[in-house]
Amino acid sequence: MTQPPQQPPNDPPQGGFGAPQDPPPGGFGAPQDPPAGGFGAPTPPPPGPPQQQPGYGYPQPPTQPGYGFPQGQPPQPPTQPGYGFPQGQQQPYGYPTAPMQPAYQPPQQGGSGKKFSTQAQIIVAAVVAVALIVGGGIWYASSGGDDKKDEAGSSAGTSGENKGGKGDDGGKGGSTGGKEKAPANVDSTVGFQLPQPKVTDVTTVDGSWITDKAYVKTGVNEIVGYDLDKGTKLWSIPLDGQVCAASRHMSKDYKTAILFEEAKRTKAKNYQQCNKVGGLDLATGKLLWSKSVTASTSGDRPVRFDEVTLSGTTVAAGGSGGGAAFKLDTGAELWKPKASTDGCYDQGYGGGEALAVVRKCGTYDDPQLIIQALNPTTGAPLSSYKMPAGVDYASIVSTKPLVVAADVGDTAGDGSSISDFFSIDEATGKLKIRISADAEKYAARCGSTEVEQCQHLAVGNNRLYLPTEEHEGTGESFSRTNEIVSFDLTTGKQTGDRADAGEKFTMFPLRMDGKNIIAYREPPYDKGGEIVSIDGSTFEQTVLMRNPSDDAVRDAETSFTADYAEFRYEQGRFFISETMISAPRKSSLDDKEYLVVSFHTS
């Protein structure tokens, strides 16, 4: 998740009442430094978001709190029933609601507002197990069109064995409905590693794409294309300043859009305005165009943008200062949101197959969010849906079908920014169903203020695919695992589909591949990670890639924190990269830190 730098002291405030405030650099969303000293070297935990733990399933003694507990608070027995006991659902807010069925009940979280670390959950799970004498299985509810709850079987018993799937043989033949097929040998090798560039402060490096010839990654004041397998530099696009946001979408001919700062940073001014929009041709390594725009609310000052997206041939950039849309090939301005006398502004856009906007109206104390499907060429609203009261920010998960996530009344309490999903008819603006998502049971995340920054979830086949929170496994002591489950976007009910991560693994969706789901299985302390394809019809898993289990390689793979990294998989190549980097710690100036780690199969 990327946050823009704060407004300079002399700049006038933007957006009026209801405009989001910019957090200081290095706050929520700041990246974690990978293990210093190259592959396998230990490093002390830096400040900021919690670092990746040694791996799911790593044995830990439950004799002391360790990392992950709030300071000064010893571990407490959970105040709610342990694993396997059904939990009550939050009351709806007067809208059609289909509560998500509990996949399991993890322990209560600390007062920090963030999810427990792996070690903390391991320890509390041990306390729960002793106190409640809970067995190895979990309770899993599958509505499947009715309200019956069934006891699920345990997760896969050994690494690489996926329930109902084709784990260790690589799933020869592959699953149907997608382009990604399993190779004859799914065991991968390390492709290349790119060291982090030297910076003096927190620097956004958001943006990574895969073309037919290059892996493209944001650098410092540039966009760089690298050879897919060797990592050698193919080309570089120099920029006036640092990239501050990038579209996750790309046209079929490898064009996309970015936001970047008006000038390079200096010691005297370690921040710049994010007011330039640019179109990129990733096939040729060219900056097609760059533009700044002005808005009536800011006089002749350029608008500062927060997010940019792409839908078809339309580039849409938005933020509290205003919005604008451009033609992808030429940068010609297509439209701007109409000036509003009631304090409304386009907070941000969601792209992909269609274009949608989160429009914010009202006052700071009483905001009203409106979700609109837009005509990408003219910006004209096609439909509108008013979000319920108590929603300050909303995120667009998908534009076709139109799915929105929000934290209603700030009830999520875990930093995920998700308490509910809203399935909306993009043609009429009518709410199909509202799905209540217990943040203690499901592990997707969205940006706290960003409109198109949701991750670890996928939408396809008229279903929403979510990972459950990690929970106690059934094998060796203190092992952890989770599942991916799905919900019907018309009824809001669980479909009964379930893909188990396997003992000591956890997994989350990366993207759709036709009707299939591409997912990443995060490794335990003694295995490498895996890429799997989950059949959209049968939910059987096919392993597409299995990474090396060597300590040095595995340590490099897990040095990236899942919530603050980009994961890209295409045709047997897998790339993990940072979205934000910072100056090296004084205690480890000679240590190597990685911007990108890649893997590929034969």
Coordinates of C-alpha atoms in Angstrom, one line a residue:
M1 CA 0.0 0.0 0.0
T2 CA 1.4 3.4 -1.0
Q3 CA 0.8 6.7 0.7
P4 CA 1.6 10.0 -0.9
P5 CA 4.0 12.4 1.0
Q6 CA 2.5 15.2 3.1
Q7 CA 1.5 18.5 1.5
P8 CA 4.3 21.1 1.9
P9 CA 3.6 23.6 4.6
N10 CA 3.0 26.6 2.2
D11 CA 0.6 24.7 -0.1
P12 CA -3.1 25.4 0.4
P13 CA -5.2 22.5 1.6
Q14 CA -6.9 20.5 -1.1
G15 CA -10.3 18.9 -1.5
G16 CA -12.1 20.9 1.2
F17 CA -14.2 19.1 3.8
G18 CA -14.0 15.3 3.5
A19 CA -10.6 15.2 1.9
P20 CA -8.4 12.5 3.3
Q21 CA -5.3 13.5 5.3
D22 CA -1.9 12.4 4.1
P23 CA -0.1 10.2 6.6
P24 CA 3.6 11.0 7.1
P25 CA 6.2 8.9 5.1
G26 CA 7.2 5.6 6.6
G27 CA 3.9 5.0 8.4
F28 CA 1.3 2.3 7.7
G29 CA 2.5 0.6 4.5
A30 CA 6.2 1.1 5.0
P31 CA 8.2 -1.8 3.7
Q32 CA 10.2 -4.3 5.6
D33 CA 13.9 -4.7 5.0
P34 CA 14.8 -8.1 3.7
P35 CA 17.4 -10.2 5.5
A36 CA 20.7 -8.4 5.3
G37 CA 23.9 -9.8 4.1
G38 CA 22.5 -11.6 1.0
F39 CA 20.7 -14.9 1.0
G40 CA 20.3 -16.5 4.4
A41 CA 22.0 -13.9 6.6
P42 CA 20.1 -13.0 9.9
T43 CA 19.0 -9.5 10.6
P44 CA 17.4 -7.7 13.6
P45 CA 13.8 -6.7 13.0
P46 CA 13.4 -3.1 11.9
P47 CA 10.7 -0.7 13.0
G48 CA 7.4 -0.5 11.1
P49 CA 5.1 -3.3 10.1
P50 CA 6.0 -6.8 11.5
Q51 CA 8.6 -8.7 9.6
Q52 CA 7.9 -12.1 8.0
Q53 CA 8.3 -14.8 10.6
P54 CA 10.6 -17.8 10.1
G55 CA 7.8 -19.6 8.3
Y56 CA 4.4 -21.2 8.9
G57 CA 4.8 -24.3 10.9
Y58 CA 8.1 -23.4 12.5
P59 CA 8.0 -25.0 16.0
Q60 CA 7.8 -22.4 18.8
P61 CA 7.7 -23.0 22.6
P62 CA 4.6 -21.4 24.2
T63 CA 6.4 -20.5 27.4
Q64 CA 6.7 -16.7 26.8
P65 CA 4.9 -14.1 24.7
G66 CA 7.8 -13.4 22.2
Y67 CA 7.3 -11.0 19.3
G68 CA 3.8 -10.0 18.3
F69 CA 2.1 -9.3 21.6
P70 CA 1.4 -5.7 22.6
Q71 CA 4.0 -4.4 25.0
G72 CA 3.3 -5.0 28.7
Q73 CA 0.4 -7.4 28.0
P74 CA 0.9 -11.1 28.7
P75 CA -1.0 -13.5 26.6
Q76 CA -4.6 -13.9 27.7
P77 CA -7.0 -16.7 27.2
P78 CA -9.5 -15.8 24.5
T79 CA -12.8 -14.3 25.7
Q80 CA -14.7 -16.1 23.0
P81 CA -15.0 -19.8 22.3
G82 CA -12.0 -21.4 20.7
Y83 CA -11.7 -23.0 17.3
G84 CA -14.7 -24.9 16.2
F85 CA -17.4 -22.9 18.0
P86 CA -19.8 -20.9 15.9
Q87 CA -19.7 -17.2 16.4
G88 CA -22.4 -14.6 16.2
Q89 CA -22.6 -12.2 13.2
Q90 CA -22.6 -8.4 13.4
Q91 CA -26.0 -6.9 12.9
P92 CA -26.7 -5.5 9.5
Y93 CA -27.1 -1.8 8.9
G94 CA -30.5 -2.0 7.3
Y95 CA -29.3 -3.3 3.9
P96 CA -29.7 -6.8 2.3
T97 CA -27.1 -8.8 4.1
A98 CA -25.7 -12.3 3.7
P99 CA -23.3 -12.9 6.6
M100 CA -20.2 -14.9 5.8
Q101 CA -20.2 -18.3 7.5
P102 CA -17.4 -18.8 10.0
A103 CA -14.5 -20.9 8.7
Y104 CA -12.9 -20.9 12.1
Q105 CA -12.6 -18.7 15.1
P106 CA -9.2 -17.2 15.8
P107 CA -8.2 -15.7 19.1
Q108 CA -9.0 -12.1 20.0
Q109 CA -6.5 -9.5 18.6
G110 CA -4.5 -7.0 20.6
G111 CA -5.3 -3.4 20.9
S112 CA -2.8 -2.3 18.3
G113 CA -5.4 -2.6 15.5
K114 CA -3.2 -4.9 13.5
K115 CA -3.3 -8.7 13.1
F116 CA -1.3 -10.8 15.4
S117 CA 2.0 -12.0 14.2
T118 CA 2.5 -15.6 13.4
Q119 CA 4.3 -16.3 16.7
A120 CA 1.6 -14.6 18.7
Q121 CA -1.1 -16.6 17.0
I122 CA 0.9 -19.8 17.6
I123 CA 1.2 -19.1 21.3
V124 CA -2.4 -18.1 21.8
A125 CA -3.5 -21.1 19.8
A126 CA -1.6 -23.3 22.1
V127 CA -3.3 -21.7 25.1
V128 CA -6.7 -22.2 23.5
A129 CA -5.8 -25.9 22.7
V130 CA -4.9 -26.5 26.3
A131 CA -7.8 -24.7 27.8
L132 CA -10.5 -26.1 25.5
I133 CA -8.8 -29.4 24.6
V134 CA -9.5 -28.7 21.0
G135 CA -8.6 -31.4 18.5
G136 CA -6.7 -31.1 15.2
G137 CA -9.7 -30.4 13.0
I138 CA -11.6 -27.2 12.5
W139 CA -15.3 -26.4 11.9
Y140 CA -16.0 -25.1 8.5
A141 CA -19.5 -23.9 7.4
S142 CA -20.5 -24.3 3.8
S143 CA -23.9 -22.9 2.9
G144 CA -24.0 -24.3 -0.6
G145 CA -27.4 -22.8 -1.1
D146 CA -28.8 -23.7 2.3
D147 CA -28.0 -22.9 5.9
K148 CA -26.6 -26.3 6.9
K149 CA -23.2 -26.4 8.6
D150 CA -20.9 -29.3 8.0
E151 CA -17.8 -30.4 9.8
A152 CA -14.9 -30.2 7.4
G153 CA -12.1 -32.6 7.0
S154 CA -8.6 -31.5 8.0
S155 CA -6.2 -29.6 5.8
A156 CA -3.8 -31.5 3.6
G157 CA -1.5 -33.7 5.7
T158 CA 1.8 -33.1 4.0
S159 CA 3.5 -30.5 1.9
G160 CA 2.4 -30.5 -1.7
E161 CA -0.7 -32.7 -1.1
N162 CA -3.8 -30.7 -1.8
K163 CA -7.2 -31.9 -1.0
G164 CA -8.8 -33.2 -4.1
G165 CA -5.9 -31.8 -6.1
K166 CA -2.9 -33.0 -8.1
G167 CA -0.1 -31.8 -5.8
D168 CA 3.1 -33.7 -6.0
D169 CA 2.9 -34.9 -9.6
G170 CA 2.6 -31.3 -10.8
G171 CA -0.9 -31.9 -12.0
K172 CA 0.1 -33.1 -15.4
G173 CA -2.5 -32.0 -17.9
G174 CA -3.3 -28.9 -15.9
S175 CA -6.7 -27.6 -14.9
T176 CA -9.3 -26.4 -17.4
G177 CA -10.6 -22.9 -18.0
G178 CA -7.3 -20.9 -17.9
K179 CA -4.1 -20.3 -19.9
E180 CA -1.7 -21.3 -17.2
K181 CA -0.6 -25.0 -17.5
A182 CA 1.7 -27.0 -15.4
P183 CA 5.1 -27.8 -16.9
A184 CA 6.6 -31.3 -17.0
N185 CA 8.8 -30.3 -14.1
V186 CA 7.2 -27.9 -11.6
D187 CA 10.4 -27.4 -9.6
S188 CA 11.7 -23.9 -10.2
T189 CA 15.2 -22.4 -10.1
V190 CA 16.2 -18.9 -9.0
G191 CA 16.0 -16.5 -11.9
F192 CA 17.6 -13.3 -10.7
Q193 CA 17.7 -10.9 -7.8
L194 CA 17.9 -7.1 -8.1
P195 CA 19.4 -5.2 -5.2
Q196 CA 17.5 -2.3 -3.7
P197 CA 18.7 1.0 -5.1
K198 CA 20.3 3.5 -2.7
V199 CA 17.9 6.1 -1.3
T200 CA 18.1 8.5 1.6
D201 CA 14.5 8.3 2.7
V202 CA 11.3 6.3 2.2
T203 CA 10.7 6.0 -1.5
T204 CA 7.8 4.5 -3.4
V205 CA 8.6 1.9 -6.0
D206 CA 5.0 0.8 -6.7
G207 CA 4.5 -0.8 -10.1
S208 CA 5.5 -4.0 -11.8
W209 CA 4.4 -5.6 -15.1
I210 CA 5.2 -8.6 -17.2
T211 CA 5.3 -8.4 -21.0
D212 CA 6.2 -11.0 -23.6
K213 CA 9.9 -9.9 -23.4
A214 CA 10.5 -8.0 -20.2
Y215 CA 9.8 -7.8 -16.5
V216 CA 9.2 -4.1 -15.9
K217 CA 9.7 -2.5 -12.4
T218 CA 9.7 1.0 -11.0
G219 CA 13.1 2.2 -9.9
V220 CA 14.3 5.6 -8.6
N221 CA 13.2 8.4 -11.0
E222 CA 12.9 5.7 -13.7
I223 CA 11.0 2.7 -15.1
V224 CA 13.2 -0.2 -16.0
G225 CA 12.7 -3.2 -18.3
Y226 CA 14.7 -6.4 -17.4
D227 CA 15.2 -9.6 -19.3
L228 CA 12.6 -12.1 -18.1
D229 CA 15.1 -14.8 -17.1
K230 CA 18.5 -13.1 -16.8
G231 CA 17.5 -9.8 -15.2
T232 CA 19.8 -7.8 -17.5
K233 CA 18.6 -4.3 -18.2
L234 CA 16.9 -4.0 -21.6
W235 CA 15.8 -0.3 -21.4
S236 CA 15.1 2.5 -19.0
I237 CA 12.5 5.3 -19.1
P238 CA 13.9 8.4 -17.2
L239 CA 11.4 10.5 -15.3
D240 CA 11.3 14.1 -14.0
G241 CA 10.7 12.7 -10.5
Q242 CA 9.8 9.7 -8.5
V243 CA 6.8 7.4 -9.3
C244 CA 4.1 7.8 -6.6
A245 CA 1.4 5.5 -8.1
A246 CA 1.0 3.0 -10.9
S247 CA -1.9 1.4 -12.7
R248 CA -2.1 -2.4 -12.0
H249 CA -3.8 -2.8 -15.4
M250 CA -2.2 -3.0 -18.8
S251 CA -3.5 -2.9 -22.4
K252 CA -3.1 -5.9 -24.7
D253 CA -0.3 -4.2 -26.5
Y254 CA 1.5 -3.5 -23.1
K255 CA 0.6 0.1 -22.5
T256 CA -0.1 1.4 -19.0
A257 CA -0.1 4.6 -16.9
I258 CA 1.7 6.1 -13.9
L259 CA 1.7 9.1 -11.6
F260 CA 5.1 10.7 -10.8
E261 CA 6.4 13.8 -9.1
E262 CA 7.2 17.1 -10.8
A263 CA 10.9 17.1 -10.0
K264 CA 13.6 15.0 -8.4
R265 CA 14.0 15.2 -4.6
T266 CA 16.8 17.2 -3.0
K267 CA 18.1 17.5 0.5
A268 CA 16.3 20.9 0.8
K269 CA 13.0 19.5 -0.5
N270 CA 12.7 15.8 0.2
Y271 CA 9.2 15.6 -1.3
Q272 CA 7.5 16.9 -4.5
Q273 CA 4.0 17.3 -5.8
C274 CA 2.5 14.1 -7.4
N275 CA 0.9 16.0 -10.2
K276 CA 2.2 14.4 -13.4
V277 CA 0.3 11.7 -15.3
G278 CA 2.2 9.6 -17.8
G279 CA 1.5 7.0 -20.4
L280 CA 4.0 4.2 -20.9
D281 CA 4.7 1.8 -23.8
L282 CA 6.3 -1.2 -22.0
A283 CA 6.9 -3.0 -25.3
T284 CA 9.3 -0.3 -26.6
G285 CA 10.4 1.2 -23.3
K286 CA 9.0 4.7 -24.1
L287 CA 7.2 7.5 -22.2
L288 CA 4.4 8.2 -24.6
W289 CA 3.3 11.4 -22.9
S290 CA 3.1 13.3 -19.6
K291 CA 0.5 15.8 -18.4
S292 CA -0.4 18.0 -15.5
V293 CA -3.9 19.5 -15.1
T294 CA -5.5 22.3 -13.1
A295 CA -8.8 22.3 -11.4
S296 CA -11.2 25.2 -10.5
T297 CA -10.7 24.6 -6.8
S298 CA -6.9 25.1 -7.1
G299 CA -6.6 28.1 -9.4
D300 CA -3.6 27.7 -11.7
R301 CA -1.9 25.2 -9.5
P302 CA -1.5 21.6 -10.8
V303 CA -3.9 19.0 -9.3
R304 CA -2.2 16.6 -7.0
F305 CA -3.3 13.0 -7.8
D306 CA -3.3 10.0 -5.5
E307 CA -4.2 7.1 -7.8
V308 CA -4.3 6.2 -11.4
T309 CA -6.0 3.4 -13.3
L310 CA -6.7 2.1 -16.8
S311 CA -9.9 0.9 -18.5
G312 CA -9.7 0.1 -22.2
T313 CA -8.0 3.1 -23.7
T314 CA -8.9 5.5 -20.9
V315 CA -6.5 6.6 -18.2
A316 CA -8.2 8.0 -15.1
A317 CA -6.4 9.7 -12.3
G318 CA -8.1 10.9 -9.1
G319 CA -7.5 12.4 -5.7
S320 CA -8.8 14.9 -3.2
G321 CA -7.6 17.8 -5.4
G322 CA -9.5 16.7 -8.4
G323 CA -9.7 14.1 -11.2
A324 CA -9.1 13.8 -15.0
A325 CA -9.1 11.3 -17.8
F326 CA -6.8 10.9 -20.8
K327 CA -6.5 8.9 -23.9
L328 CA -3.9 6.1 -23.4
D329 CA -2.1 6.5 -26.7
T330 CA -1.8 10.3 -27.0
G331 CA -2.6 11.8 -23.5
A332 CA -5.4 13.9 -25.0
E333 CA -7.7 15.0 -22.2
L334 CA -11.0 13.2 -22.4
W335 CA -12.9 14.7 -19.4
K336 CA -12.8 16.1 -15.9
P337 CA -15.4 15.6 -13.1
K338 CA -17.9 18.4 -13.1
A339 CA -17.3 21.1 -10.6
S340 CA -19.5 20.6 -7.5
T341 CA -21.0 23.2 -5.3
D342 CA -21.8 20.6 -2.5
G343 CA -18.2 19.6 -1.8
C344 CA -18.3 16.4 -3.9
Y345 CA -15.1 15.1 -5.6
D346 CA -13.9 12.0 -7.3
Q347 CA -11.8 10.2 -4.6
G348 CA -10.5 7.6 -7.0
Y349 CA -11.3 5.3 -9.9
G350 CA -11.3 1.5 -10.4
G351 CA -10.4 0.2 -13.9
G352 CA -10.0 -3.1 -15.7
E353 CA -13.0 -4.4 -17.8
A354 CA -15.0 -1.3 -16.9
L355 CA -14.6 2.1 -15.1
A356 CA -16.1 3.0 -11.7
V357 CA -15.5 5.8 -9.3
V358 CA -15.8 6.4 -5.5
R359 CA -17.3 9.9 -5.2
K360 CA -17.2 11.6 -1.8
C361 CA -19.7 14.2 -0.8
G362 CA -20.9 15.9 2.4
T363 CA -18.7 17.1 5.2
Y364 CA -15.8 15.8 7.2
D365 CA -18.2 14.9 10.1
D366 CA -20.9 13.5 7.8
P367 CA -19.5 12.1 4.6
Q368 CA -21.6 10.4 1.9
L369 CA -19.9 8.0 -0.5
I370 CA -21.4 7.3 -3.9
I371 CA -20.3 4.4 -6.2
Q372 CA -20.8 5.2 -9.9
A373 CA -20.2 3.1 -13.0
L374 CA -18.9 5.5 -15.6
N375 CA -18.7 5.7 -19.4
P376 CA -14.9 5.6 -19.8
T377 CA -14.9 7.9 -22.9
T378 CA -17.2 10.7 -21.6
G379 CA -17.1 10.2 -17.8
A380 CA -20.9 10.2 -17.7
P381 CA -22.4 8.2 -14.8
L382 CA -24.2 5.0 -16.0
S383 CA -25.5 4.1 -12.5
S384 CA -25.1 5.3 -8.9
Y385 CA -25.3 3.6 -5.5
K386 CA -25.2 5.4 -2.2
M387 CA -23.1 3.6 0.4
P388 CA -24.6 3.3 3.9
A389 CA -23.9 5.7 6.7
G390 CA -20.7 5.1 8.6
V391 CA -18.5 4.6 5.6
D392 CA -15.6 7.1 5.3
Y393 CA -13.7 5.2 2.6
A394 CA -14.5 2.5 0.1
S395 CA -12.4 0.4 -2.2
I396 CA -13.3 -0.9 -5.7
V397 CA -12.5 -4.7 -5.8
S398 CA -13.8 -5.3 -9.3
T399 CA -15.6 -3.2 -11.9
K400 CA -17.3 -6.0 -13.9
P401 CA -19.0 -7.4 -11.9
L402 CA -19.0 -4.3 -9.6
V403 CA -17.8 -5.2 -6.1
V404 CA -16.9 -2.7 -3.4
A405 CA -15.3 -3.3 0.0
A406 CA -15.7 -1.0 3.0
D407 CA -15.1 -0.8 6.7
V408 CA -18.6 0.2 7.9
G409 CA -18.4 2.1 11.2
D410 CA -14.7 1.3 11.5
T411 CA -15.7 -2.1 12.9
A412 CA -13.0 -4.3 11.2
G413 CA -10.4 -3.4 13.8
D414 CA -7.5 -5.2 12.2
G415 CA -6.2 -2.7 9.6
S416 CA -7.7 -4.6 6.7
S417 CA -10.3 -1.8 5.9
I418 CA -12.9 -4.5 5.2
S419 CA -16.0 -5.3 7.3
D420 CA -18.4 -5.8 4.3
F421 CA -18.4 -6.4 0.6
F422 CA -21.1 -4.8 -1.6
S423 CA -22.2 -6.6 -4.8
I424 CA -23.8 -3.9 -7.0
D425 CA -25.6 -4.1 -10.4
E426 CA -23.4 -1.8 -12.5
A427 CA -26.3 -1.3 -15.0
T428 CA -28.9 -0.1 -12.5
G429 CA -26.9 0.8 -9.4
K430 CA -29.1 -1.5 -7.3
L431 CA -27.5 -3.5 -4.5
K432 CA -27.5 -7.2 -5.2
I433 CA -26.3 -8.3 -1.8
R434 CA -24.2 -7.1 1.1
I435 CA -21.8 -9.7 2.5
S436 CA -20.7 -9.2 6.1
A437 CA -17.0 -10.2 6.4
D438 CA -15.7 -10.9 9.9
A439 CA -12.1 -9.6 9.8
E440 CA -11.1 -12.2 12.4
K441 CA -12.0 -15.0 9.9
Y442 CA -11.0 -13.6 6.5
A443 CA -7.6 -12.3 5.4
A444 CA -8.1 -10.0 2.4
R445 CA -6.9 -6.4 2.7
C446 CA -7.6 -3.0 1.1
G447 CA -5.9 0.4 1.4
S448 CA -7.2 2.6 4.2
T449 CA -7.8 5.5 1.8
E450 CA -6.9 4.1 -1.6
V451 CA -9.7 3.2 -4.0
E452 CA -8.0 0.4 -6.0
Q453 CA -5.5 -1.2 -3.6
C454 CA -7.2 -4.4 -2.5
Q455 CA -5.1 -7.5 -2.4
H456 CA -5.2 -11.2 -1.5
L457 CA -8.6 -11.7 -3.1
A458 CA -10.1 -12.3 -6.5
V459 CA -13.4 -11.9 -8.4
G460 CA -14.6 -14.2 -11.2
N461 CA -17.3 -16.7 -12.1
N462 CA -19.8 -14.4 -10.3
R463 CA -17.9 -15.3 -7.1
L464 CA -15.7 -13.6 -4.5
Y465 CA -12.7 -15.6 -3.6
L466 CA -11.2 -15.0 -0.1
P467 CA -8.5 -16.5 2.0
T468 CA -9.4 -17.4 5.6
E469 CA -7.1 -16.2 8.4
E470 CA -4.4 -18.7 9.3
H471 CA -5.3 -21.1 12.1
E472 CA -3.9 -24.2 13.9
G473 CA -3.2 -27.1 11.6
T474 CA -3.6 -30.8 12.2
G475 CA -0.1 -32.1 12.0
E476 CA 3.0 -31.2 14.0
S477 CA 2.6 -29.0 17.0
F478 CA 2.1 -25.3 16.4
S479 CA 1.8 -25.7 12.6
R480 CA -0.5 -23.1 10.8
T481 CA -2.6 -23.3 7.7
N482 CA -5.6 -21.7 6.0
E483 CA -8.0 -22.1 3.1
I484 CA -9.5 -20.2 0.1
V485 CA -13.3 -20.1 0.0
S486 CA -15.8 -18.5 -2.3
F487 CA -19.1 -16.6 -2.0
D488 CA -21.8 -16.2 -4.6
L489 CA -22.2 -12.5 -5.6
T490 CA -25.9 -12.8 -6.2
T491 CA -27.0 -14.6 -3.0
G492 CA -24.0 -13.8 -0.8
K493 CA -23.9 -17.4 0.4
Q494 CA -20.8 -19.6 0.6
T495 CA -20.7 -21.9 -2.3
G496 CA -19.1 -24.8 -0.4
D497 CA -15.9 -24.6 -2.4
R498 CA -12.7 -24.8 -0.4
A499 CA -9.1 -25.1 -1.3
D500 CA -6.8 -26.1 1.5
A501 CA -3.3 -24.6 1.7
G502 CA -1.9 -27.8 3.2
E503 CA -0.2 -28.4 6.5
K504 CA 2.3 -25.6 7.4
F505 CA 1.4 -23.6 4.3
T506 CA -1.0 -20.6 4.0
M507 CA -2.3 -19.3 0.7
F508 CA -4.0 -16.4 -0.9
P509 CA -5.3 -15.6 -4.5
L510 CA -3.2 -13.6 -6.9
R511 CA -5.5 -13.2 -9.8
M512 CA -8.0 -14.9 -12.1
D513 CA -6.9 -17.0 -15.0
G514 CA -10.0 -17.5 -17.1
K515 CA -12.3 -19.4 -14.8
N516 CA -9.4 -20.5 -12.6
I517 CA -7.8 -18.9 -9.6
I518 CA -4.0 -18.4 -9.5
A519 CA -2.9 -18.6 -5.8
Y520 CA 0.4 -18.3 -3.9
R521 CA 1.2 -20.8 -1.1
E522 CA 3.4 -19.1 1.4
P523 CA 6.1 -21.6 2.6
P524 CA 6.8 -22.9 6.1
Y525 CA 10.3 -22.8 7.6
D526 CA 11.5 -25.8 5.8
K527 CA 9.9 -25.6 2.3
G528 CA 9.8 -23.3 -0.7
G529 CA 6.7 -21.4 -1.8
E530 CA 4.3 -22.7 -4.5
I531 CA 2.1 -21.3 -7.2
V532 CA -1.1 -23.3 -7.8
S533 CA -4.0 -23.1 -10.2
I534 CA -7.4 -23.7 -8.5
D535 CA -10.0 -25.1 -11.0
G536 CA -13.0 -22.7 -10.9
S537 CA -15.4 -25.6 -11.3
T538 CA -14.0 -28.4 -9.2
F539 CA -11.7 -26.4 -6.9
E540 CA -9.0 -29.0 -7.5
Q541 CA -5.5 -27.6 -7.2
T542 CA -2.7 -28.0 -9.8
V543 CA 0.8 -27.1 -8.8
L544 CA 2.4 -24.8 -11.4
M545 CA 5.6 -24.0 -9.6
R546 CA 7.4 -25.3 -6.5
N547 CA 10.3 -23.1 -5.3
P548 CA 13.6 -24.4 -3.8
S549 CA 13.6 -25.3 -0.1
D550 CA 17.3 -24.3 0.4
D551 CA 17.6 -22.1 3.5
A552 CA 19.2 -19.2 1.6
V553 CA 16.7 -19.2 -1.2
R554 CA 13.7 -19.7 1.1
D555 CA 14.9 -16.8 3.3
A556 CA 15.1 -14.5 0.3
E557 CA 11.6 -15.5 -0.8
T558 CA 10.1 -14.9 2.6
S559 CA 12.0 -11.6 3.2
F560 CA 9.1 -9.8 1.5
T561 CA 6.1 -9.1 3.7
A562 CA 3.0 -10.2 1.8
D563 CA 0.9 -7.1 2.6
Y564 CA 3.6 -4.8 1.3
A565 CA 4.9 -6.6 -1.8
E566 CA 3.8 -7.2 -5.4
F567 CA 3.4 -10.8 -6.6
R568 CA 3.4 -11.4 -10.4
Y569 CA 3.1 -14.8 -12.1
E570 CA 2.9 -15.5 -15.8
Q571 CA 3.8 -18.6 -17.9
G572 CA 6.2 -20.2 -15.5
R573 CA 7.8 -17.0 -14.2
F574 CA 7.2 -15.6 -10.7
F575 CA 8.4 -12.2 -9.4
I576 CA 8.2 -10.8 -5.9
S577 CA 9.1 -7.1 -5.5
E578 CA 8.9 -4.3 -2.9
T579 CA 6.5 -1.4 -3.2
M580 CA 8.5 0.9 -1.0
I581 CA 12.1 1.1 0.1
S582 CA 14.1 3.1 2.6
A583 CA 17.6 4.1 3.5
P584 CA 19.8 1.3 4.8
R585 CA 20.0 1.0 8.6
K586 CA 23.3 2.3 10.0
S587 CA 23.9 -1.1 11.6
S588 CA 23.8 -2.9 8.2
L589 CA 25.2 -0.5 5.6
D590 CA 27.1 -3.3 3.9
D591 CA 24.2 -5.7 3.8
K592 CA 22.4 -6.6 0.6
E593 CA 18.6 -5.8 0.4
Y594 CA 16.5 -7.0 -2.6
L595 CA 14.1 -5.0 -4.8
V596 CA 13.1 -8.1 -6.7
V597 CA 13.5 -11.9 -6.4
S598 CA 12.4 -14.1 -9.3
F599 CA 11.9 -17.8 -10.1
H600 CA 11.2 -19.8 -13.2
T601 CA 10.5 -23.3 -14.3
S602 CA 12.2 -25.0 -17.3

